[in-house]
mmCIF file with all atom_site columns, C-alpha atoms in Angstrom:
data_model
loop_
_atom_site.group_PDB
_atom_site.id
_atom_site.type_symbol
_atom_site.label_atom_id
_atom_site.label_alt_id
_atom_site.label_comp_id
_atom_site.label_asym_id
_atom_site.label_entity_id
_atom_site.label_seq_id
_atom_site.pdbx_PDB_ins_code
_atom_site.Cartn_x
_atom_site.Cartn_y
_atom_site.Cartn_z
_atom_site.occupancy
_atom_site.B_iso_or_equiv
_atom_site.pdbx_formal_charge
_atom_site.auth_seq_id
_atom_site.auth_comp_id
_atom_site.auth_asym_id
_atom_site.auth_atom_id
_atom_site.pdbx_PDB_model_num
ATOM 1   C CA . MET A 1 1   ? 24.376  53.801  43.385  1.00 46.00 ? 12  MET A CA 1
ATOM 2   C CA . THR A 1 2   ? 25.814  53.177  39.952  1.00 45.00 ? 13  THR A CA 1
ATOM 3   C CA . LEU A 1 3   ? 27.948  50.257  39.115  1.00 45.00 ? 14  LEU A CA 1
ATOM 4   C CA . LYS A 1 4   ? 30.928  51.122  37.034  1.00 49.00 ? 15  LYS A CA 1
ATOM 5   C CA . LEU A 1 5   ? 32.221  48.355  34.832  1.00 43.00 ? 16  LEU A CA 1
ATOM 6   C CA . SER A 1 6   ? 35.815  48.292  33.793  1.00 45.00 ? 17  SER A CA 1
ATOM 7   C CA . LYS A 1 7   ? 36.657  48.786  30.171  1.00 41.00 ? 18  LYS A CA 1
ATOM 8   C CA . THR A 1 8   ? 38.152  45.284  30.034  1.00 42.00 ? 19  THR A CA 1
ATOM 9   C CA . PHE A 1 9   ? 34.937  43.700  31.369  1.00 38.00 ? 20  PHE A CA 1
ATOM 10  C CA . ARG A 1 10  ? 32.796  45.576  28.805  1.00 42.00 ? 21  ARG A CA 1
ATOM 11  C CA . ILE A 1 11  ? 35.095  44.455  25.979  1.00 41.00 ? 22  ILE A CA 1
ATOM 12  C CA . SER A 1 12  ? 34.917  40.861  27.261  1.00 41.00 ? 23  SER A CA 1
ATOM 13  C CA . VAL A 1 13  ? 31.084  40.965  27.307  1.00 39.00 ? 24  VAL A CA 1
ATOM 14  C CA . CYS A 1 14  ? 31.005  42.373  23.765  1.00 36.00 ? 25  CYS A CA 1
ATOM 15  C CA . VAL A 1 15  ? 33.385  39.655  22.545  1.00 35.00 ? 26  VAL A CA 1
ATOM 16  C CA . ILE A 1 16  ? 31.198  36.945  24.158  1.00 43.00 ? 27  ILE A CA 1
ATOM 17  C CA . VAL A 1 17  ? 28.005  38.403  22.642  1.00 37.00 ? 28  VAL A CA 1
ATOM 18  C CA . VAL A 1 18  ? 29.616  38.651  19.188  1.00 37.00 ? 29  VAL A CA 1
ATOM 19  C CA . ALA A 1 19  ? 30.901  35.059  19.493  1.00 40.00 ? 30  ALA A CA 1
ATOM 20  C CA . ILE A 1 20  ? 27.437  33.811  20.470  1.00 43.00 ? 31  ILE A CA 1
ATOM 21  C CA . LEU A 1 21  ? 25.892  35.664  17.533  1.00 37.00 ? 32  LEU A CA 1
ATOM 22  C CA . ALA A 1 22  ? 28.520  34.262  15.161  1.00 41.00 ? 33  ALA A CA 1
ATOM 23  C CA . VAL A 1 23  ? 27.862  30.708  16.356  1.00 38.00 ? 34  VAL A CA 1
ATOM 24  C CA . ALA A 1 24  ? 24.100  31.288  16.019  1.00 40.00 ? 35  ALA A CA 1
ATOM 25  C CA . VAL A 1 25  ? 24.529  32.566  12.456  1.00 38.00 ? 36  VAL A CA 1
ATOM 26  C CA . LEU A 1 26  ? 26.753  29.625  11.517  1.00 38.00 ? 37  LEU A CA 1
ATOM 27  C CA . PHE A 1 27  ? 24.307  27.178  13.124  1.00 38.00 ? 38  PHE A CA 1
ATOM 28  C CA . ALA A 1 28  ? 21.315  28.755  11.335  1.00 38.00 ? 39  ALA A CA 1
ATOM 29  C CA . THR A 1 29  ? 23.211  28.726  8.031   1.00 39.00 ? 40  THR A CA 1
ATOM 30  C CA . GLY A 1 30  ? 24.061  25.058  8.544   1.00 43.00 ? 41  GLY A CA 1
ATOM 31  C CA . ILE A 1 31  ? 20.417  24.213  9.236   1.00 36.00 ? 42  ILE A CA 1
ATOM 32  C CA . ILE A 1 32  ? 19.241  26.165  6.203   1.00 37.00 ? 43  ILE A CA 1
ATOM 33  C CA . SER A 1 33  ? 21.879  24.467  4.054   1.00 41.00 ? 44  SER A CA 1
ATOM 34  C CA . THR A 1 34  ? 20.913  21.025  5.425   1.00 39.00 ? 45  THR A CA 1
ATOM 35  C CA . VAL A 1 35  ? 17.206  21.674  4.800   1.00 39.00 ? 46  VAL A CA 1
ATOM 36  C CA . LYS A 1 36  ? 17.963  22.927  1.296   1.00 44.00 ? 47  LYS A CA 1
ATOM 37  C CA . ASN A 1 37  ? 20.146  19.868  0.528   1.00 46.00 ? 48  ASN A CA 1
ATOM 38  C CA . THR A 1 38  ? 17.464  17.541  1.931   1.00 42.00 ? 49  THR A CA 1
ATOM 39  C CA . GLN A 1 39  ? 14.815  19.177  -0.265  1.00 47.00 ? 50  GLN A CA 1
ATOM 40  C CA . GLU A 1 40  ? 17.087  19.001  -3.309  1.00 50.00 ? 51  GLU A CA 1
ATOM 41  C CA . SER A 1 41  ? 17.900  15.336  -2.690  1.00 44.00 ? 52  SER A CA 1
ATOM 42  C CA . ALA A 1 42  ? 14.176  14.570  -2.233  1.00 45.00 ? 53  ALA A CA 1
ATOM 43  C CA . ASN A 1 43  ? 13.598  16.009  -5.710  1.00 48.00 ? 54  ASN A CA 1
ATOM 44  C CA . SER A 1 44  ? 16.607  14.270  -7.268  1.00 46.00 ? 55  SER A CA 1
ATOM 45  C CA . PRO A 1 45  ? 16.230  11.527  -9.887  1.00 48.00 ? 56  PRO A CA 1
ATOM 46  C CA . GLU A 1 46  ? 17.535  8.968   -7.367  1.00 47.00 ? 57  GLU A CA 1
ATOM 47  C CA . SER A 1 47  ? 14.744  9.702   -4.882  1.00 39.00 ? 58  SER A CA 1
ATOM 48  C CA . ALA A 1 48  ? 12.214  9.783   -7.718  1.00 41.00 ? 59  ALA A CA 1
ATOM 49  C CA . LYS A 1 49  ? 13.230  6.193   -8.493  1.00 44.00 ? 60  LYS A CA 1
ATOM 50  C CA . VAL A 1 50  ? 12.571  5.259   -4.859  1.00 43.00 ? 61  VAL A CA 1
ATOM 51  C CA . ALA A 1 51  ? 9.147   6.911   -5.027  1.00 45.00 ? 62  ALA A CA 1
ATOM 52  C CA . GLU A 1 52  ? 8.398   5.013   -8.245  1.00 51.00 ? 63  GLU A CA 1
ATOM 53  C CA . LYS A 1 53  ? 9.056   1.680   -6.551  1.00 70.00 ? 64  LYS A CA 1
ATOM 54  C CA . GLU A 1 54  ? 5.487   1.316   -5.268  1.00 84.00 ? 65  GLU A CA 1
ATOM 55  C CA . LEU A 1 55  ? 3.461   0.095   -8.229  1.00 90.00 ? 66  LEU A CA 1
ATOM 56  C CA . PHE A 1 56  ? 0.024   0.434   -6.644  1.00 94.00 ? 67  PHE A CA 1
ATOM 57  C CA . SER A 1 57  ? -1.986  3.284   -5.202  1.00 93.00 ? 68  SER A CA 1
ATOM 58  C CA . PHE A 1 58  ? -5.404  3.291   -3.577  1.00 93.00 ? 69  PHE A CA 1
ATOM 59  C CA . ILE A 1 59  ? -8.027  5.973   -4.105  1.00 89.00 ? 70  ILE A CA 1
ATOM 60  C CA . ASP A 1 60  ? -9.554  6.366   -0.638  1.00 86.00 ? 71  ASP A CA 1
ATOM 61  C CA . ILE A 1 61  ? -13.186 5.361   -0.411  1.00 89.00 ? 72  ILE A CA 1
ATOM 62  C CA . GLU A 1 62  ? -15.456 5.288   2.604   1.00 88.00 ? 73  GLU A CA 1
ATOM 63  C CA . GLY A 1 63  ? -15.199 2.139   4.690   1.00 89.00 ? 74  GLY A CA 1
ATOM 64  C CA . TRP A 1 64  ? -11.801 1.084   3.341   1.00 92.00 ? 75  TRP A CA 1
ATOM 65  C CA . ARG A 1 65  ? -8.234  1.875   4.307   1.00 91.00 ? 76  ARG A CA 1
ATOM 66  C CA . LYS A 1 66  ? -4.878  1.152   2.702   1.00 92.00 ? 77  LYS A CA 1
ATOM 67  C CA . GLY A 1 67  ? -2.787  -1.398  4.570   1.00 91.00 ? 78  GLY A CA 1
ATOM 68  C CA . PRO A 1 68  ? 0.812   -2.493  4.076   1.00 92.00 ? 79  PRO A CA 1
ATOM 69  C CA . SER A 1 69  ? 2.417   -1.999  0.684   1.00 92.00 ? 80  SER A CA 1
ATOM 70  C CA . ASN A 1 70  ? 5.798   -2.400  -0.933  1.00 93.00 ? 81  ASN A CA 1
ATOM 71  C CA . ALA A 1 71  ? 7.343   -2.325  -4.390  1.00 92.00 ? 82  ALA A CA 1
ATOM 72  C CA . THR A 1 72  ? 5.169   -5.133  -5.779  1.00 94.00 ? 83  THR A CA 1
ATOM 73  C CA . SER A 1 73  ? 2.103   -5.538  -3.560  1.00 95.00 ? 84  SER A CA 1
ATOM 74  C CA . MET A 1 74  ? -0.548  -3.767  -1.524  1.00 96.00 ? 85  MET A CA 1
ATOM 75  C CA . ALA A 1 75  ? -3.283  -4.766  0.921   1.00 95.00 ? 86  ALA A CA 1
ATOM 76  C CA . VAL A 1 76  ? -6.505  -2.855  1.614   1.00 95.00 ? 87  VAL A CA 1
ATOM 77  C CA . PHE A 1 77  ? -8.760  -3.460  4.612   1.00 94.00 ? 88  PHE A CA 1
ATOM 78  C CA . GLY A 1 78  ? -12.522 -3.077  4.770   1.00 90.00 ? 89  GLY A CA 1
ATOM 79  C CA . ASN A 1 79  ? -12.920 -1.096  7.933   1.00 78.00 ? 90  ASN A CA 1
ATOM 80  C CA . ASP A 1 80  ? -11.927 2.492   8.690   1.00 66.00 ? 91  ASP A CA 1
ATOM 81  C CA . ASP A 1 81  ? -12.064 1.785   12.437  1.00 70.00 ? 92  ASP A CA 1
ATOM 82  C CA . LEU A 1 82  ? -8.630  0.492   13.454  1.00 68.00 ? 93  LEU A CA 1
ATOM 83  C CA . THR A 1 83  ? -10.046 -0.883  16.720  1.00 71.00 ? 94  THR A CA 1
ATOM 84  C CA . LYS A 1 84  ? -12.299 -3.352  14.889  1.00 72.00 ? 95  LYS A CA 1
ATOM 85  C CA . VAL A 1 85  ? -11.428 -6.482  12.968  1.00 70.00 ? 96  VAL A CA 1
ATOM 86  C CA . SER A 1 86  ? -12.053 -6.090  9.266   1.00 80.00 ? 97  SER A CA 1
ATOM 87  C CA . PRO A 1 87  ? -14.729 -8.381  7.794   1.00 89.00 ? 98  PRO A CA 1
ATOM 88  C CA . CYS A 1 88  ? -12.956 -8.234  4.413   1.00 94.00 ? 99  CYS A CA 1
ATOM 89  C CA . PHE A 1 89  ? -9.550  -7.506  2.954   1.00 95.00 ? 100 PHE A CA 1
ATOM 90  C CA . ILE A 1 90  ? -8.153  -7.405  -0.552  1.00 97.00 ? 101 ILE A CA 1
ATOM 91  C CA . SER A 1 91  ? -4.669  -7.597  -1.983  1.00 97.00 ? 102 SER A CA 1
ATOM 92  C CA . VAL A 1 92  ? -2.876  -7.114  -5.275  1.00 97.00 ? 103 VAL A CA 1
ATOM 93  C CA . GLU A 1 93  ? 0.533   -8.430  -6.228  1.00 97.00 ? 104 GLU A CA 1
ATOM 94  C CA . TYR A 1 94  ? 2.628   -7.880  -9.348  1.00 95.00 ? 105 TYR A CA 1
ATOM 95  C CA . LYS A 1 95  ? 4.447   -10.903 -10.786 1.00 95.00 ? 106 LYS A CA 1
ATOM 96  C CA . LYS A 1 96  ? 6.717   -11.221 -13.822 1.00 94.00 ? 107 LYS A CA 1
ATOM 97  C CA . GLY A 1 97  ? 5.802   -13.384 -16.783 1.00 93.00 ? 108 GLY A CA 1
ATOM 98  C CA . THR A 1 98  ? 2.527   -14.513 -18.290 1.00 94.00 ? 109 THR A CA 1
ATOM 99  C CA . VAL A 1 99  ? -0.368  -16.184 -16.531 1.00 94.00 ? 110 VAL A CA 1
ATOM 100 C CA . ASP A 1 100 ? -2.773  -18.899 -17.651 1.00 93.00 ? 111 ASP A CA 1
ATOM 101 C CA . GLU A 1 101 ? -5.842  -17.704 -15.749 1.00 91.00 ? 112 GLU A CA 1
ATOM 102 C CA . ASN A 1 102 ? -7.879  -20.887 -16.300 1.00 91.00 ? 113 ASN A CA 1
ATOM 103 C CA . LYS A 1 103 ? -5.036  -23.121 -15.138 1.00 93.00 ? 114 LYS A CA 1
ATOM 104 C CA . LYS A 1 104 ? -4.484  -20.972 -12.031 1.00 93.00 ? 115 LYS A CA 1
ATOM 105 C CA . HIS A 1 105 ? -8.203  -21.108 -11.221 1.00 90.00 ? 116 HIS A CA 1
ATOM 106 C CA . LEU A 1 106 ? -8.311  -24.913 -11.591 1.00 91.00 ? 117 LEU A CA 1
ATOM 107 C CA . ASP A 1 107 ? -5.098  -25.280 -9.546  1.00 91.00 ? 118 ASP A CA 1
ATOM 108 C CA . ASN A 1 108 ? -6.655  -23.174 -6.783  1.00 88.00 ? 119 ASN A CA 1
ATOM 109 C CA . LEU A 1 109 ? -9.814  -25.317 -6.741  1.00 87.00 ? 120 LEU A CA 1
ATOM 110 C CA . GLU A 1 110 ? -7.737  -28.497 -6.693  1.00 88.00 ? 121 GLU A CA 1
ATOM 111 C CA . THR A 1 111 ? -5.581  -27.251 -3.817  1.00 86.00 ? 122 THR A CA 1
ATOM 112 C CA . LEU A 1 112 ? -8.616  -26.307 -1.746  1.00 82.00 ? 123 LEU A CA 1
ATOM 113 C CA . THR A 1 113 ? -10.503 -29.552 -2.356  1.00 81.00 ? 124 THR A CA 1
ATOM 114 C CA . GLU A 1 114 ? -7.489  -31.890 -2.084  1.00 81.00 ? 125 GLU A CA 1
ATOM 115 C CA . THR A 1 115 ? -6.799  -30.885 1.488   1.00 73.00 ? 126 THR A CA 1
ATOM 116 C CA . GLY A 1 116 ? -10.087 -32.515 2.458   1.00 64.00 ? 127 GLY A CA 1
ATOM 117 C CA . ASP A 1 117 ? -10.837 -29.691 4.879   1.00 71.00 ? 128 ASP A CA 1
ATOM 118 C CA . PHE A 1 118 ? -13.007 -27.592 2.575   1.00 77.00 ? 129 PHE A CA 1
ATOM 119 C CA . ASP A 1 119 ? -16.137 -27.977 0.537   1.00 85.00 ? 130 ASP A CA 1
ATOM 120 C CA . VAL A 1 120 ? -15.822 -25.477 -2.307  1.00 88.00 ? 131 VAL A CA 1
ATOM 121 C CA . GLU A 1 121 ? -18.808 -23.871 -3.988  1.00 91.00 ? 132 GLU A CA 1
ATOM 122 C CA . GLU A 1 122 ? -18.110 -21.837 -7.119  1.00 93.00 ? 133 GLU A CA 1
ATOM 123 C CA . LEU A 1 123 ? -20.162 -18.676 -7.430  1.00 94.00 ? 134 LEU A CA 1
ATOM 124 C CA . GLN A 1 124 ? -20.652 -16.464 -10.467 1.00 93.00 ? 135 GLN A CA 1
ATOM 125 C CA . ALA A 1 125 ? -17.461 -14.615 -11.424 1.00 95.00 ? 136 ALA A CA 1
ATOM 126 C CA . ALA A 1 126 ? -17.452 -10.813 -11.335 1.00 97.00 ? 137 ALA A CA 1
ATOM 127 C CA . THR A 1 127 ? -15.970 -8.668  -14.101 1.00 97.00 ? 138 THR A CA 1
ATOM 128 C CA . LEU A 1 128 ? -14.023 -5.800  -12.573 1.00 97.00 ? 139 LEU A CA 1
ATOM 129 C CA . GLY A 1 129 ? -11.623 -3.146  -13.762 1.00 95.00 ? 140 GLY A CA 1
ATOM 130 C CA . MET A 1 130 ? -8.303  -1.751  -12.604 1.00 94.00 ? 141 MET A CA 1
ATOM 131 C CA . GLN A 1 131 ? -7.032  1.687   -13.501 1.00 90.00 ? 142 GLN A CA 1
ATOM 132 C CA . THR A 1 132 ? -3.727  1.745   -15.353 1.00 88.00 ? 143 THR A CA 1
ATOM 133 C CA . THR A 1 133 ? -1.776  4.553   -16.971 1.00 85.00 ? 144 THR A CA 1
ATOM 134 C CA . LYS A 1 134 ? -3.247  3.312   -20.278 1.00 85.00 ? 145 LYS A CA 1
ATOM 135 C CA . GLY A 1 135 ? -6.845  3.317   -19.043 1.00 88.00 ? 146 GLY A CA 1
ATOM 136 C CA . LYS A 1 136 ? -9.113  0.771   -17.403 1.00 91.00 ? 147 LYS A CA 1
ATOM 137 C CA . ALA A 1 137 ? -8.206  -2.911  -17.823 1.00 93.00 ? 148 ALA A CA 1
ATOM 138 C CA . THR A 1 138 ? -10.798 -5.586  -17.014 1.00 95.00 ? 149 THR A CA 1
ATOM 139 C CA . TYR A 1 139 ? -10.391 -8.970  -15.376 1.00 96.00 ? 150 TYR A CA 1
ATOM 140 C CA . SER A 1 140 ? -12.567 -11.754 -13.936 1.00 96.00 ? 151 SER A CA 1
ATOM 141 C CA . LEU A 1 141 ? -12.662 -12.306 -10.193 1.00 97.00 ? 152 LEU A CA 1
ATOM 142 C CA . HIS A 1 142 ? -13.601 -15.950 -9.525  1.00 96.00 ? 153 HIS A CA 1
ATOM 143 C CA . LEU A 1 143 ? -15.746 -16.080 -6.392  1.00 97.00 ? 154 LEU A CA 1
ATOM 144 C CA . LEU A 1 144 ? -15.914 -19.057 -4.041  1.00 94.00 ? 155 LEU A CA 1
ATOM 145 C CA . ARG A 1 145 ? -17.714 -20.061 -0.874  1.00 93.00 ? 156 ARG A CA 1
ATOM 146 C CA . LEU A 1 146 ? -15.560 -22.268 1.335   1.00 90.00 ? 157 LEU A CA 1
ATOM 147 C CA . ASN A 1 147 ? -17.198 -24.461 3.948   1.00 84.00 ? 158 ASN A CA 1
ATOM 148 C CA . SER A 1 148 ? -14.968 -26.083 6.518   1.00 76.00 ? 159 SER A CA 1
ATOM 149 C CA . SER A 1 149 ? -15.779 -29.758 7.007   1.00 71.00 ? 160 SER A CA 1
ATOM 150 C CA . GLY A 1 150 ? -13.769 -29.707 10.235  1.00 68.00 ? 161 GLY A CA 1
ATOM 151 C CA . GLY A 1 151 ? -15.760 -26.863 11.761  1.00 65.00 ? 162 GLY A CA 1
ATOM 152 C CA . GLN A 1 152 ? -12.805 -24.466 11.618  1.00 65.00 ? 163 GLN A CA 1
ATOM 153 C CA . ASP A 1 153 ? -13.442 -20.740 11.785  1.00 64.00 ? 164 ASP A CA 1
ATOM 154 C CA . ILE A 1 154 ? -12.430 -19.533 8.321   1.00 77.00 ? 165 ILE A CA 1
ATOM 155 C CA . MET A 1 155 ? -13.059 -16.602 6.030   1.00 85.00 ? 166 MET A CA 1
ATOM 156 C CA . SER A 1 156 ? -15.489 -18.432 3.759   1.00 90.00 ? 167 SER A CA 1
ATOM 157 C CA . GLY A 1 157 ? -15.712 -15.749 1.041   1.00 94.00 ? 168 GLY A CA 1
ATOM 158 C CA . ASN A 1 158 ? -12.844 -16.046 -1.409  1.00 94.00 ? 169 ASN A CA 1
ATOM 159 C CA . GLY A 1 159 ? -12.118 -14.235 -4.684  1.00 96.00 ? 170 GLY A CA 1
ATOM 160 C CA . LEU A 1 160 ? -9.182  -14.750 -7.027  1.00 96.00 ? 171 LEU A CA 1
ATOM 161 C CA . GLY A 1 161 ? -8.389  -13.064 -10.322 1.00 96.00 ? 172 GLY A CA 1
ATOM 162 C CA . TYR A 1 162 ? -5.524  -12.277 -12.662 1.00 96.00 ? 173 TYR A CA 1
ATOM 163 C CA . LEU A 1 163 ? -4.829  -9.307  -14.911 1.00 95.00 ? 174 LEU A CA 1
ATOM 164 C CA . GLN A 1 164 ? -2.286  -9.879  -17.696 1.00 93.00 ? 175 GLN A CA 1
ATOM 165 C CA . LEU A 1 165 ? -0.134  -6.868  -18.559 1.00 90.00 ? 176 LEU A CA 1
ATOM 166 C CA . SER A 1 166 ? 2.457   -6.433  -21.284 1.00 86.00 ? 177 SER A CA 1
ATOM 167 C CA . ASP A 1 167 ? 5.279   -6.888  -18.776 1.00 84.00 ? 178 ASP A CA 1
ATOM 168 C CA . GLY A 1 168 ? 3.954   -9.290  -16.132 1.00 91.00 ? 179 GLY A CA 1
ATOM 169 C CA . TYR A 1 169 ? 0.605   -9.792  -14.435 1.00 95.00 ? 180 TYR A CA 1
ATOM 170 C CA . ILE A 1 170 ? -1.346  -8.863  -11.324 1.00 96.00 ? 181 ILE A CA 1
ATOM 171 C CA . LYS A 1 171 ? -2.749  -11.420 -8.901  1.00 97.00 ? 182 LYS A CA 1
ATOM 172 C CA . ILE A 1 172 ? -5.897  -10.069 -7.213  1.00 97.00 ? 183 ILE A CA 1
ATOM 173 C CA . THR A 1 173 ? -7.435  -11.628 -4.095  1.00 97.00 ? 184 THR A CA 1
ATOM 174 C CA . ALA A 1 174 ? -10.497 -10.812 -2.006  1.00 97.00 ? 185 ALA A CA 1
ATOM 175 C CA . ASN A 1 175 ? -11.306 -12.449 1.324   1.00 95.00 ? 186 ASN A CA 1
ATOM 176 C CA . CYS A 1 176 ? -14.375 -11.940 3.510   1.00 95.00 ? 187 CYS A CA 1
ATOM 177 C CA . ASN A 1 177 ? -15.894 -13.579 6.558   1.00 92.00 ? 188 ASN A CA 1
ATOM 178 C CA . THR A 1 178 ? -18.771 -14.748 4.343   1.00 92.00 ? 189 THR A CA 1
ATOM 179 C CA . ALA A 1 179 ? -19.265 -15.168 0.595   1.00 94.00 ? 190 ALA A CA 1
ATOM 180 C CA . GLU A 1 180 ? -22.244 -12.782 0.796   1.00 94.00 ? 191 GLU A CA 1
ATOM 181 C CA . GLU A 1 181 ? -19.821 -9.974  1.755   1.00 93.00 ? 192 GLU A CA 1
ATOM 182 C CA . LEU A 1 182 ? -17.626 -10.398 -1.336  1.00 95.00 ? 193 LEU A CA 1
ATOM 183 C CA . PRO A 1 183 ? -19.554 -7.819  -3.446  1.00 95.00 ? 194 PRO A CA 1
ATOM 184 C CA . SER A 1 184 ? -18.596 -5.187  -0.841  1.00 93.00 ? 195 SER A CA 1
ATOM 185 C CA . THR A 1 185 ? -14.977 -5.584  -2.017  1.00 95.00 ? 196 THR A CA 1
ATOM 186 C CA . PHE A 1 186 ? -15.758 -4.609  -5.617  1.00 96.00 ? 197 PHE A CA 1
ATOM 187 C CA . PRO A 1 187 ? -15.676 -0.786  -5.159  1.00 95.00 ? 198 PRO A CA 1
ATOM 188 C CA . ALA A 1 188 ? -12.383 -1.068  -3.269  1.00 95.00 ? 199 ALA A CA 1
ATOM 189 C CA . LEU A 1 189 ? -10.858 -3.329  -5.912  1.00 96.00 ? 200 LEU A CA 1
ATOM 190 C CA . GLU A 1 190 ? -11.849 -0.820  -8.583  1.00 96.00 ? 201 GLU A CA 1
ATOM 191 C CA . SER A 1 191 ? -10.221 1.962   -6.527  1.00 95.00 ? 202 SER A CA 1
ATOM 192 C CA . ILE A 1 192 ? -6.794  0.375   -6.897  1.00 95.00 ? 203 ILE A CA 1
ATOM 193 C CA . LYS A 1 193 ? -4.542  1.813   -9.579  1.00 94.00 ? 204 LYS A CA 1
ATOM 194 C CA . ILE A 1 194 ? -1.326  0.408   -10.989 1.00 91.00 ? 205 ILE A CA 1
ATOM 195 C CA . ASP A 1 195 ? 0.860   3.406   -11.685 1.00 83.00 ? 206 ASP A CA 1
ATOM 196 C CA . THR A 1 196 ? 3.552   2.183   -14.047 1.00 70.00 ? 207 THR A CA 1
ATOM 197 C CA . PHE A 1 197 ? 1.700   0.419   -16.875 1.00 60.00 ? 208 PHE A CA 1
#
């Protein structure tokens, strides 16, 4: 048995199919246009300025992972395993102006000892480098062992350094559970690059 469709029904089906195809073409064109505009805006000078906002980058090295970062600072953690607490972390922060490194170091020692909660032992400073767009710049990282007189659980390994640039300076910190672990931060610190100077 054959089913005969009226001419009107066949025309209606064709009109519906053509309308669906037209909507599909318009929808696909809109998506393609939106994707193209999104790609063009991602490559625009305005978005390039947004991308330039982060001053620091980290060259991945085994045992370290990049943490939070923003336009002027970045943290790096000393454990690739996110389920474990890191024994060490480092941070860098850009600040405007000039820095008196010796004064900052003495102020830090005074702050730590004045609280009365810490015995501070100065260790030998380490000379490290940071990659810049103008090459490697060196700085001193002052290393300390902090002992809590109150028996508090603290990260007793502490490092603090400053790198003067032509337009501001970088504050560099290293913190570890123990002072003996501080040298493990050196490769990570030297894997940080400041991208705009």
